[in-house]
Coordinates of C-alpha atoms and ligand atoms in Angstrom, one line a residue:
X9 CA 70.7 15.9 52.2
X10 CA 67.2 17.5 51.6
X11 CA 64.9 16.1 50.0
X12 CA 66.0 16.5 46.6
X13 CA 62.4 17.3 44.4
X14 CA 62.5 20.6 43.5
X15 CA 59.6 21.6 40.9
X16 CA 60.2 23.4 37.5
X17 CA 59.0 26.5 38.9
X18 CA 61.1 26.3 42.0
X19 CA 64.1 25.6 40.1
X20 CA 63.6 28.8 37.6
X21 CA 62.7 31.4 40.2
X22 CA 66.0 30.1 42.6
X23 CA 67.9 30.4 39.3
X24 CA 66.5 33.6 38.3
X25 CA 67.5 35.3 41.9
X26 CA 70.4 34.7 41.2
X27 CA 71.1 36.0 37.9
X28 CA 69.6 39.0 39.6
X29 CA 72.6 41.4 39.6
X30 CA 72.6 40.3 35.8
X31 CA 69.2 42.1 35.2
X32 CA 70.5 45.2 33.1
X33 CA 72.8 42.5 30.9
X34 CA 69.8 40.1 30.6
X35 CA 68.0 42.7 29.6
X36 CA 70.4 43.7 26.8
X37 CA 70.7 40.6 25.4
X38 CA 66.8 39.9 25.1
X39 CA 66.4 43.0 23.6
X40 CA 69.3 42.1 21.2
X41 CA 67.5 38.9 20.2
X42 CA 64.3 40.4 19.6
X43 CA 65.5 42.9 17.6
X44 CA 66.6 39.4 15.4
X45 CA 63.7 38.5 15.5
X46 CA 62.3 41.2 14.1
X47 CA 65.0 40.7 11.1
X48 CA 64.2 37.6 11.0
X49 CA 61.0 38.8 9.8
X50 CA 62.0 40.8 7.6
X51 CA 64.3 38.5 5.6
X52 CA 62.0 36.8 3.3
X53 CA 60.9 40.3 2.3
X54 CA 63.7 41.1 -0.7
X55 CA 62.2 37.9 -2.0
X56 CA 58.8 38.8 -2.0
X57 CA 59.7 42.3 -3.2
X58 CA 61.4 40.5 -6.6
X59 CA 58.8 38.3 -7.2
X60 CA 55.8 40.4 -6.4
X61 CA 56.6 44.1 -7.5
X62 CA 59.4 43.4 -9.8
X63 CA 58.6 40.4 -12.1
X64 CA 54.6 40.9 -11.3
X65 CA 53.3 44.1 -10.8
X66 CA 51.7 44.7 -7.1
X67 CA 52.2 47.8 -5.5
X68 CA 55.4 47.4 -3.3
X69 CA 54.2 47.4 0.9
X70 CA 52.9 50.5 2.3
X71 CA 55.2 50.6 4.9
X72 CA 58.4 50.6 2.1
X73 CA 56.7 53.7 -0.4
X74 CA 58.2 56.7 1.6
X75 CA 61.9 54.7 1.4
X76 CA 62.0 54.1 -2.2
X77 CA 59.9 56.9 -3.3
X78 CA 61.7 57.5 -6.9
X79 CA 62.5 53.6 -7.5
X80 CA 59.2 53.5 -9.7
X81 CA 59.5 49.6 -11.6
X82 CA 62.1 47.7 -13.5
X83 CA 65.8 48.1 -13.1
X84 CA 65.8 50.8 -10.5
X85 CA 63.1 48.9 -8.2
X86 CA 65.1 45.9 -8.5
X87 CA 68.4 47.6 -7.5
X88 CA 66.6 49.1 -4.6
X89 CA 65.1 45.2 -3.4
X90 CA 69.0 44.4 -3.8
X91 CA 69.3 47.5 -1.6
X92 CA 66.8 45.8 1.3
X93 CA 68.7 42.9 0.9
X94 CA 72.0 44.0 2.0
X95 CA 71.1 46.2 4.4
X96 CA 69.4 43.9 6.1
X97 CA 71.8 41.6 6.1
X98 CA 74.1 43.9 7.5
X99 CA 71.9 44.7 9.9
X100 CA 71.7 41.1 11.5
X101 CA 75.7 40.7 11.2
X102 CA 75.7 43.7 13.2
X103 CA 73.4 42.5 15.2
X104 CA 75.2 39.2 15.5
X105 CA 78.8 40.4 16.9
X106 CA 76.8 42.4 19.9
X107 CA 74.6 39.7 20.8
X108 CA 77.5 37.5 20.6
X109 CA 80.2 39.7 22.6
X110 CA 77.3 40.8 25.4
X111 CA 75.9 37.0 25.4
X112 CA 79.3 35.6 26.3
X113 CA 80.0 38.2 28.9
X114 CA 76.6 37.8 30.5
X115 CA 76.8 33.9 31.0
X116 CA 80.5 33.6 31.8
X117 CA 80.2 36.5 35.1
X118 CA 76.8 34.4 35.9
X119 CA 78.3 31.0 36.0
X120 CA 81.7 32.7 37.6
X121 CA 79.7 34.5 40.5
X122 CA 77.5 31.4 40.8
X123 CA 80.5 29.4 40.7
X124 CA 82.0 31.6 43.6
X125 CA 79.0 31.3 45.9
X126 CA 78.4 27.7 45.6
X127 CA 82.7 27.4 46.8
X128 CA 82.0 30.1 49.4
X129 CA 78.8 28.1 51.1
X130 CA 80.6 24.2 50.2
X131 CA 83.8 25.5 52.3
X132 CA 81.1 26.9 55.5
X133 CA 79.6 23.3 55.5
X134 CA 80.2 21.4 58.4
X135 CA 82.7 18.4 58.4
X136 CA 79.8 16.1 59.1
X137 CA 78.7 17.0 55.6
X138 CA 82.0 16.2 54.1
X139 CA 82.9 13.6 55.4
X140 CA 79.8 12.1 54.7
X141 CA 79.6 13.1 51.2
X142 CA 83.3 12.9 49.9
X143 CA 85.1 16.2 48.0
X144 CA 84.4 14.6 44.6
X145 CA 80.4 14.9 45.0
X146 CA 80.8 18.7 46.1
X147 CA 83.4 19.4 43.4
X148 CA 81.5 17.9 40.9
X149 CA 78.6 20.4 41.6
X150 CA 80.7 23.0 41.8
X151 CA 82.5 22.4 38.4
X152 CA 80.2 20.6 36.1
X153 CA 76.5 21.1 37.4
X154 CA 76.9 24.9 38.6
X155 CA 77.0 26.0 34.3
X156 CA 72.9 25.5 34.7
X157 CA 72.4 28.8 36.2
X158 CA 73.4 29.5 31.8
X159 CA 71.4 26.9 30.8
X160 CA 68.3 28.1 32.5
X161 CA 68.7 31.8 32.1
X162 CA 70.1 32.3 28.8
X163 CA 69.6 29.2 27.1
X164 CA 66.1 28.9 28.1
X165 CA 63.9 31.3 29.6
X166 CA 65.8 34.0 27.0
X167 CA 65.1 31.6 24.0
X168 CA 61.5 31.1 25.1
X169 CA 60.6 34.6 25.5
X170 CA 62.3 35.2 21.6
X171 CA 60.6 32.4 20.4
X172 CA 56.6 33.5 21.6
X173 CA 57.4 36.4 20.5
X174 CA 58.5 35.3 16.7
X175 CA 55.7 32.8 16.6
X176 CA 53.2 35.5 17.5
X177 CA 55.0 38.1 14.8
X178 CA 55.1 35.5 11.9
X179 CA 51.6 34.5 13.2
X180 CA 50.6 37.9 12.7
X181 CA 52.1 38.6 9.0
X182 CA 50.9 35.0 8.1
X183 CA 47.7 35.9 8.8
X184 CA 47.4 39.4 7.5
X185 CA 48.4 37.6 4.3
X186 CA 46.2 34.6 4.8
X187 CA 44.3 33.4 7.7
X188 CA 43.6 30.1 7.0
X189 CA 47.1 29.1 6.5
X190 CA 47.7 31.0 10.0
X191 CA 45.7 28.7 11.8
X192 CA 47.0 25.4 9.4
X193 CA 50.6 26.7 10.9
X194 CA 49.3 27.1 14.6
X195 CA 47.5 23.5 14.3
X196 CA 50.7 22.0 15.2
X197 CA 51.6 23.8 18.2
X198 CA 49.2 21.5 20.5
X199 CA 51.1 18.6 19.4
X200 CA 54.4 20.1 19.8
X201 CA 54.2 21.0 23.5
X202 CA 52.2 17.9 24.5
X203 CA 55.0 16.0 23.4
X204 CA 57.5 17.8 25.5
X205 CA 55.0 17.5 28.2
X206 CA 54.9 13.5 27.9
X207 CA 59.0 13.6 27.3
X208 CA 60.2 15.8 30.3
X209 CA 59.9 13.7 33.2
X210 CA 61.7 10.7 32.0
X211 CA 64.7 12.8 30.6
X212 CA 65.1 14.7 33.3
X213 CA 65.0 11.7 35.7
X214 CA 67.8 10.4 33.3
X215 CA 70.1 13.3 33.6
X216 CA 70.1 13.0 36.9
X217 CA 71.1 9.5 37.4
X218 CA 73.8 10.1 34.4
X219 CA 74.9 13.3 36.4
X220 CA 75.5 11.0 40.3
X221 CA 77.2 8.6 37.6
X222 CA 79.7 11.0 36.4
X223 CA 80.0 12.4 39.8
X224 CA 81.0 8.9 41.4
X225 CA 83.0 8.1 38.7
X226 CA 85.2 11.1 39.2
X227 CA 85.0 10.2 42.8
X228 CA 86.8 7.0 42.0
X229 CA 89.6 8.6 40.5
X230 CA 90.0 11.6 42.9
X231 CA 90.3 8.7 45.9
X232 CA 92.4 6.4 43.8
X233 CA 94.9 9.3 43.1
X234 CA 95.1 10.5 46.4
X235 CA 95.5 7.2 47.6
X236 CA 98.1 5.9 45.0
X237 CA 100.6 4.7 47.2
X238 CA 97.9 2.7 49.3
X239 CA 96.3 1.3 46.1
X240 CA 99.9 0.7 44.6
X241 CA 101.2 -1.0 47.8
X242 CA 98.5 -3.4 47.5
X243 CA 98.4 -4.0 44.0
X244 CA 94.6 -2.9 43.3
X245 CA 94.9 -1.0 40.3
X246 CA 92.7 -3.1 38.1
X247 CA 90.4 -3.4 41.4
X248 CA 89.9 0.8 41.0
X249 CA 90.0 0.1 37.2
X250 CA 86.9 -2.2 36.8
X251 CA 85.5 0.1 39.6
X252 CA 85.7 3.5 37.3
X253 CA 84.6 0.8 34.0
X254 CA 82.1 -0.1 36.2
X255 CA 80.4 3.3 36.3
X256 CA 81.7 4.6 33.4
X257 CA 79.3 1.6 32.3
X258 CA 76.5 1.9 33.8
X259 CA 76.6 6.2 33.0
X260 CA 76.7 5.0 28.9
X261 CA 74.1 2.7 29.2
X262 CA 72.1 6.1 30.8
X263 CA 73.1 8.2 28.4
X264 CA 72.7 6.0 25.6
X265 CA 69.0 5.9 27.0
X266 CA 68.7 9.5 27.3
X267 CA 70.0 9.7 23.2
X268 CA 67.2 7.3 22.4
X269 CA 64.2 9.4 24.5
X270 CA 65.6 12.7 22.4
X271 CA 65.9 10.9 19.0
X272 CA 62.4 9.6 19.4
X273 CA 61.2 13.2 20.5
X274 CA 63.0 15.0 17.5
X275 CA 61.8 12.5 15.6
X276 CA 58.0 12.9 16.4
X277 CA 58.3 16.8 16.3
X278 CA 60.0 16.7 12.8
X279 CA 57.2 14.5 11.6
X280 CA 54.5 16.8 13.3
X281 CA 56.0 20.1 11.4
X282 CA 56.3 18.4 8.5
X283 CA 52.5 17.1 8.6
X284 CA 51.9 21.1 9.4
X285 CA 53.9 22.4 6.1
X286 CA 52.7 20.2 3.7
X287 CA 49.2 20.8 4.8
X288 CA 49.8 25.2 4.6
X289 CA 51.8 24.4 1.0
X290 CA 48.6 22.6 0.0
X291 CA 46.5 25.0 1.2
X292 CA 48.7 28.0 0.0
X293 CA 48.5 26.4 -3.1
X294 CA 45.4 26.2 -3.9
X295 CA 44.8 29.9 -2.7
X296 CA 47.6 31.0 -5.0
X297 CA 45.6 29.2 -8.0
X298 CA 42.2 30.7 -6.9
X299 CA 43.7 34.3 -6.3
X300 CA 43.7 34.9 -2.7
X301 CA 47.3 34.5 -2.3
X302 CA 50.2 36.4 -4.2
X303 CA 53.1 34.0 -5.6
X304 CA 55.5 35.9 -3.1
X305 CA 52.8 36.1 -0.6
X306 CA 53.0 32.0 -0.6
X307 CA 56.7 32.4 -0.4
X308 CA 57.4 34.3 2.3
X309 CA 54.7 32.0 4.5
X310 CA 56.7 29.0 3.3
X311 CA 59.8 30.4 4.3
X312 CA 58.6 32.0 7.6
X313 CA 56.8 28.3 8.3
X314 CA 60.3 26.8 7.9
X315 CA 61.8 29.3 10.5
X316 CA 58.4 29.3 12.6
X317 CA 58.9 25.6 13.4
X318 CA 62.5 26.4 14.2
X319 CA 60.9 28.2 17.6
X320 CA 58.5 25.8 18.2
X321 CA 60.5 22.9 17.7
X322 CA 63.4 25.1 19.7
X323 CA 59.9 25.9 22.3
X324 CA 59.7 22.1 23.0
X325 CA 63.0 20.9 22.2
X326 CA 64.1 23.5 25.1
X327 CA 61.6 21.8 27.3
X328 CA 63.4 18.3 27.3
X329 CA 67.3 19.8 26.5
X330 CA 66.3 21.8 29.6
X331 CA 65.9 19.0 31.4
X332 CA 69.8 18.1 31.8
X333 CA 70.1 21.9 33.0
X334 CA 67.5 21.1 35.9
X335 CA 68.9 17.7 37.1
X336 CA 72.0 19.9 37.6
X337 CA 69.9 23.0 39.2
X338 CA 68.7 20.2 41.7
X339 CA 71.5 18.9 42.6
X340 CA 73.0 22.6 42.9
X341 CA 70.6 23.9 45.0
X342 CA 70.5 20.2 47.2
X343 CA 74.0 21.7 47.9
X344 CA 73.0 25.1 48.7
X345 CA 70.1 24.0 51.3
X346 CA 72.5 22.1 53.2
X347 CA 73.2 24.1 56.2
X348 CA 75.9 24.7 57.9
X349 CA 75.6 22.4 60.7
X350 CA 78.0 25.1 63.3
X351 CA 75.9 28.2 62.6
X352 CA 77.0 31.5 64.2
X353 CA 74.3 33.1 66.6
X354 CA 73.1 36.6 65.8
X355 CA 75.1 38.9 67.9
X356 CA 77.4 36.7 68.8
X357 CA 80.2 37.8 70.8
X358 CA 83.8 38.9 69.5
X359 CA 87.2 37.7 71.1
X360 CA 90.3 39.0 70.6
X361 CA 92.1 37.4 72.2
X362 CA 91.2 34.0 75.1
X363 CA 92.5 33.7 78.3
X364 CA 92.3 30.2 77.7
X365 CA 90.1 28.7 80.6
X366 CA 88.6 25.7 79.1
X367 CA 85.5 23.8 80.6
X368 CA 83.6 20.8 79.3
X369 CA 80.2 20.5 80.9
X370 CA 78.4 16.9 80.9
X371 CA 79.6 16.8 77.1
X372 CA 77.5 14.1 74.8
X373 CA 78.5 13.9 71.5
X374 CA 77.6 11.8 68.5
X375 CA 78.4 11.7 64.6
X376 CA 75.5 10.3 63.3
X377 CA 72.5 11.0 65.8
X378 CA 72.5 7.3 66.4
X379 CA 75.5 6.3 68.3
X380 CA 77.0 7.9 71.1
X381 CA 80.9 8.9 71.1
X382 CA 81.1 10.9 74.1
X383 CA 78.9 10.5 77.2
X384 CA 79.0 13.0 79.6
X385 CA 82.8 14.5 79.4
X386 CA 83.6 17.0 82.4
X387 CA 86.6 18.1 83.4
X388 CA 88.1 22.3 83.6
X389 CA 91.2 23.4 82.2
X390 CA 92.8 26.5 84.0
X391 CA 94.6 29.0 81.9
X392 CA 97.7 28.3 80.9
X393 CA 97.3 24.8 82.0
X394 CA 99.2 22.1 80.2
X395 CA 97.1 19.0 80.0
X396 CA 97.6 15.4 78.5
X397 CA 94.8 12.9 77.6
X398 CA 95.5 9.9 77.3
X399 CA 93.4 6.7 75.8
X400 CA 93.1 4.2 72.9
X401 CA 92.4 4.4 69.9
X402 CA 88.9 5.3 69.2
X403 CA 88.2 6.7 72.7
X404 CA 87.2 9.8 71.3
X405 CA 90.7 11.9 72.1
X406 CA 90.3 13.7 68.4
X407 CA 86.8 13.9 69.0
X408 CA 87.2 16.1 72.1
X409 CA 89.4 18.3 70.2
X410 CA 87.1 18.9 67.3
X411 CA 84.4 19.7 69.2
X412 CA 86.9 22.5 71.2
X413 CA 87.5 24.1 68.1
X414 CA 83.5 23.9 67.1
X415 CA 83.8 21.8 63.8
X416 CA 81.2 20.1 66.0
X417 CA 78.5 21.2 68.3
X418 CA 77.9 19.1 71.5
X419 CA 74.8 16.9 71.1
X420 CA 74.2 18.2 74.6
X421 CA 76.4 19.6 77.3
X422 CA 78.2 22.6 77.2
X423 CA 81.8 23.8 76.8
X424 CA 82.9 27.0 77.2
X425 CA 86.2 29.0 77.2
X426 CA 86.7 31.6 79.5
X427 CA 83.8 30.5 81.2
X428 CA 81.5 31.5 77.7
X429 CA 79.8 28.9 75.4
X430 CA 81.8 28.4 72.3
X431 CA 78.7 29.4 70.9
X432 CA 78.4 32.5 71.7
X433 CA 81.5 33.3 70.1
X434 CA 82.0 34.7 66.7
X435 CA 83.0 31.5 64.9
X436 CA 86.0 32.4 62.7
X437 CA 86.8 34.5 66.7
X438 CA 87.1 31.3 68.2
X439 CA 88.6 29.6 65.3
X440 CA 91.6 32.3 65.7
X441 CA 92.2 31.5 69.5
X442 CA 93.4 27.9 69.1
X443 CA 96.7 26.5 66.7
X444 CA 96.0 23.0 65.9
X445 CA 98.7 20.1 65.3
X446 CA 97.7 16.9 64.0
X447 CA 99.3 13.6 63.6
X448 CA 99.4 13.6 60.0
X449 CA 99.8 17.5 58.5
X450 CA 98.2 19.0 56.1
X451 CA 100.3 20.9 53.6
X452 CA 99.1 22.6 50.4
X453 CA 101.0 22.8 47.3
X454 CA 102.8 25.6 47.3
X455 CA 106.2 26.8 49.1
X456 CA 107.4 26.2 52.3
X457 CA 107.2 29.9 52.9
X458 CA 103.7 30.1 51.3
X459 CA 102.7 27.0 53.6
X460 CA 103.6 28.8 56.9
X461 CA 102.4 31.8 56.5
X462 CA 99.0 30.0 55.9
X463 CA 98.9 31.1 59.3
X464 CA 98.7 34.2 59.0
X465 CA 98.6 35.5 55.6
X466 CA 100.8 39.2 55.7
X467 CA 103.5 37.8 58.1
X468 CA 107.0 39.3 56.8
X469 CA 109.6 37.0 55.7
X470 CA 111.6 37.0 59.5
X471 CA 108.6 36.3 60.8
X472 CA 108.1 33.1 58.8
X473 CA 112.3 32.6 59.3
X474 CA 111.6 33.1 63.3
X475 CA 108.9 31.1 63.5
X476 CA 110.6 27.9 61.2
X477 CA 113.6 28.3 63.6
X478 CA 111.1 28.1 66.8
X479 CA 109.9 24.6 65.4
X480 CA 113.6 23.6 64.6
X481 CA 112.4 23.7 61.2
X482 CA 114.6 26.2 59.8
X483 CA 117.6 23.5 59.4
X484 CA 116.6 21.4 56.9
X485 CA 114.7 23.9 54.9
X486 CA 117.9 26.2 54.2
X487 CA 119.7 23.4 53.2
X488 CA 116.9 22.5 50.5
X489 CA 117.8 23.6 46.9
X490 CA 115.4 26.5 47.1
X491 CA 115.3 27.2 50.4
X492 CA 112.1 28.5 51.7
X493 CA 110.8 28.8 48.3
X494 CA 111.1 24.7 47.7
X495 CA 107.5 23.8 46.7
X496 CA 106.2 20.6 48.7
X497 CA 104.3 19.4 45.9
X498 CA 100.4 18.4 46.7
X499 CA 99.6 18.0 50.1
X500 CA 103.3 18.4 51.0
X501 CA 104.2 14.9 49.4
X502 CA 107.6 15.9 48.8
X503 CA 108.7 16.2 52.6
X504 CA 109.0 13.5 55.4
X505 CA 106.7 13.0 57.9
X506 CA 108.7 14.8 60.2
X507 CA 109.5 17.7 58.3
X508 CA 106.0 18.4 57.4
X509 CA 105.4 18.3 61.1
X510 CA 107.6 21.1 62.2
X511 CA 106.8 22.7 58.7
X512 CA 103.1 22.6 60.9
X513 CA 104.7 23.5 64.0
X514 CA 105.9 26.5 62.2
X515 CA 102.6 27.4 61.2
X516 CA 101.6 26.9 65.5
X517 CA 104.4 29.3 66.0
X518 CA 103.3 31.9 63.8
X519 CA 100.3 31.9 64.5
X520 CA 100.5 32.6 68.0
X521 CA 97.3 31.3 69.4
X522 CA 96.6 31.4 73.0
X523 CA 95.5 28.0 73.3
X524 CA 97.2 25.2 71.4
X525 CA 95.7 21.6 70.5
X526 CA 98.1 18.9 69.8
X527 CA 96.8 15.7 68.6
X528 CA 99.4 13.0 68.8
X529 CA 102.0 15.3 66.8
X530 CA 104.7 12.4 67.3
X531 CA 102.9 9.2 66.3
X532 CA 104.1 9.1 63.4
X533 CA 107.6 10.1 63.0
X534 CA 110.6 7.9 64.4
X535 CA 112.4 8.8 68.4
X536 CA 114.7 10.7 66.9
X537 CA 112.8 13.1 64.5
X538 CA 110.0 13.3 68.1
X539 CA 112.9 14.4 70.3
X540 CA 113.4 17.5 68.1
X541 CA 109.5 18.1 67.2
X542 CA 108.9 17.6 71.8
X543 CA 111.6 20.1 72.0
X544 CA 109.8 22.6 69.6
X545 CA 106.2 22.1 71.5
X546 CA 108.0 22.4 74.6
X547 CA 108.8 26.1 73.6
X548 CA 105.9 26.3 71.5
X549 CA 103.5 25.5 75.3
X550 CA 105.2 28.5 77.1
X551 CA 102.9 30.9 77.9
X552 CA 99.6 28.5 76.5
X553 CA 96.9 26.3 77.6
X554 CA 98.2 23.3 75.7
X555 CA 95.4 20.8 75.0
X556 CA 98.1 17.2 74.1
X557 CA 97.0 14.2 72.9
X558 CA 99.1 11.1 73.4
X559 CA 99.5 7.4 72.6
X560 CA 103.0 7.4 73.8
X561 CA 102.4 8.3 77.9
X562 CA 105.9 9.4 77.8
X563 CA 104.7 12.4 75.8
X564 CA 103.0 13.6 78.4
X565 CA 105.7 14.3 80.9
X566 CA 105.1 17.4 80.4
X567 CA 101.9 18.2 81.0
X568 CA 100.4 19.5 84.7
X569 CA 97.5 17.3 83.9
X570 CA 96.3 14.2 82.7
X571 CA 92.9 13.0 81.4
X572 CA 92.8 9.4 80.4
X573 CA 89.3 8.5 78.5
X574 CA 88.3 5.6 77.1
X575 CA 85.2 4.8 75.4
X576 CA 84.1 8.3 75.5
X577 CA 84.5 8.3 79.0
X578 CA 86.8 10.2 81.8
X579 CA 88.4 7.0 83.3
X580 CA 90.9 9.1 85.0
X581 CA 90.7 11.4 87.3
X582 CA 87.5 9.7 88.6
X583 CA 84.5 12.2 87.4
X584 CA 83.3 12.7 90.9
X585 CA 86.2 14.4 92.2
X586 CA 85.3 17.3 94.7
X587 CA 86.3 20.8 93.5
X588 CA 87.0 23.1 96.3
X589 CA 86.6 26.6 94.5
X590 CA 90.1 26.7 93.8
X591 CA 92.7 24.8 91.3
X592 CA 92.8 21.6 92.6
X593 CA 94.8 18.7 92.4
X594 CA 94.2 14.9 92.5
X595 CA 95.9 12.5 95.1
X596 CA 98.8 12.2 92.9
X597 CA 99.2 15.7 92.6
X598 CA 97.8 17.0 89.5
X599 CA 95.9 19.7 88.9
X600 CA 91.7 19.2 87.8
X601 CA 88.5 21.3 88.6
X602 CA 85.3 20.3 88.0
X603 CA 82.2 22.8 88.2
X604 CA 84.1 26.1 87.9
X605 CA 84.4 28.8 85.2
X606 CA 87.5 31.6 84.7
X607 CA 86.6 34.8 84.2
X608 CA 86.6 35.9 81.1
X609 CA 89.6 37.8 80.2
X610 CA 90.3 40.4 77.5
X611 CA 87.1 39.7 76.6
X612 CA 85.2 42.7 74.3
X613 CA 81.9 43.5 75.2
X614 CA 79.5 41.8 73.5
X615 CA 77.8 44.0 70.7
Ligands
LIG715 N1 84.0 12.1 61.3 C1 83.5 10.9 61.6 N2 82.3 10.4 61.6 C2 81.4 9.3 62.2 N3 82.4 8.8 63.5 C3 83.4 9.2 63.8 C4 84.2 10.2 63.1 N4 85.3 10.4 63.3 C5 85.3 10.0 64.1 N5 84.9 8.6 64.4 C6 84.5 7.8 65.4 O1 84.3 8.4 66.6 C7 84.9 7.2 67.8 C8 85.9 7.9 68.1 O2 87.0 8.8 67.3 P1 88.3 9.7 67.6 O3 88.1 10.8 68.8 O4 88.6 10.1 66.1 O5 89.3 8.5 68.1 P2 90.8 8.8 68.8 O6 91.1 10.2 68.8 O7 90.5 8.4 70.6 O8 91.5 7.8 68.2 C9 85.6 6.3 66.6 O9 84.8 5.2 67.1 C10 84.9 6.6 65.1 O10 85.1 5.8 64.7
LIG716 MG1 92.6 10.8 67.2

């Protein structure tokens, strides 16, 4: 994760960039809130009119005179004042409804957009990122941190603008009636701003901690539930429960501290504004007594002050509430800034269907940049060859396959497909060339038919059934009560291991890729099931390049060529084997090669 310290301005700038597609909506919301400000400024007007012009004998203000030409005085004027009050109320309500609808639409659309972008980005991140960070943290950021985009635009910048405008408007109106009062009213604002500056940093830091604890509590839940069998089997429920409680307790402690800070801040803000109000009341009453200010003017001022301090304190309170959103924004943008480790070159080559020639050239690899897992692997697989790879657990077999699919890139050395470096191909095109069958097949919680069709969206029912037949899966599927529509449960838990494996083989048949990667496909099933699966695999391998990893050497009998690796090195055949330019065989008659490249077949010209 890149250094997670972003300053406030950067975060705002980036949030605004994200919100750019909705600038019209945001502008609309802003205009409507300004209208609401204007209406709020008008709100105390009827009271002033009633006190000064109906009860008292002041003339009505100039801007209202054209509207009330015949109102005169007494009851007709009172009725006019009542009418003004009703009109203002009606306008405020209508404004409220319209801006409410616009606000909801804008904020939800913004959020959805942002989340979708984040999700897409996270899907593209390298496997090492996900291996290291775990899925829960990313899910938390997508689900719970992304609303910061709403909080920082609609919930922060917009109210800041309207609050400032309200503030200026009210000060202006008060100043026209009594400039000394306006000064007193404004006098408190420096204190309020100072307060919010002081509280900003500690609040933001605490919020960041809370979010981190929150996401690790969720990750305990996720981890436990996804391995619930293991947890139950080892009777570790209490342990997991304690782990969860521990995270939650620490979170509560932080939240209490935040509330304490927030409460202290609110109290200081309240006291400051109360000081302002008292001073204004004192001066106001003195001025009414000495006739500088009318009684109505005082009433308007006091009502403004109540309203004035609400934008002022909300301006400063926003600063602190915002810290939670800013803490989220930091987390979200840190995720955004995570670069996919495997990147596609500009002008990468398209690839329709590979011939299937594979070459590893002195490939070194390390997951973490320190401990090397593969040390100078070189071998060559001519198109259409079946290669068996064997070796002890942890030798680096799965790593080889992951490199081939470009889940990771080699630390040094090159891997060629049809004579071209993997990194020169378009990533999606490259991955289309492989059908991958894993030791632990992964199914989605959908129907069997949908799971098979995952390999080729839009496959017809016939194609799906055909693939299942080839994979020796049709028999067991039709015996299920709902056949192909049977739901397999989360991660396919309702099927047995052998059944899941057959569904994943059916996927591979349907994908019809030129290269097949089988990573210990039968090591977790019994011998009888293995026979059925091997039969299907034999069928699947026809006419393709196949890389088959196996523990049990007997399963590699169908291979044309064998490679044995140990601790990240090829130990058989010897890596120094001479290559004579044609297909080479080792002393035992098995194909191997070194230093050759294969002509690129069926390849589209580089664009
Ligand atoms: N995602 C990973 N991050 C860090 N190290 C890993 C990762 N996957 C595997 N390793 C390490 O790489 C080595 C080779 O693993 P792997 O290729 O899975 O072995 P094999 O498939 O031969 O059993 C092991 O020592 C393992 O600990
Ligand atoms: Mg493995």
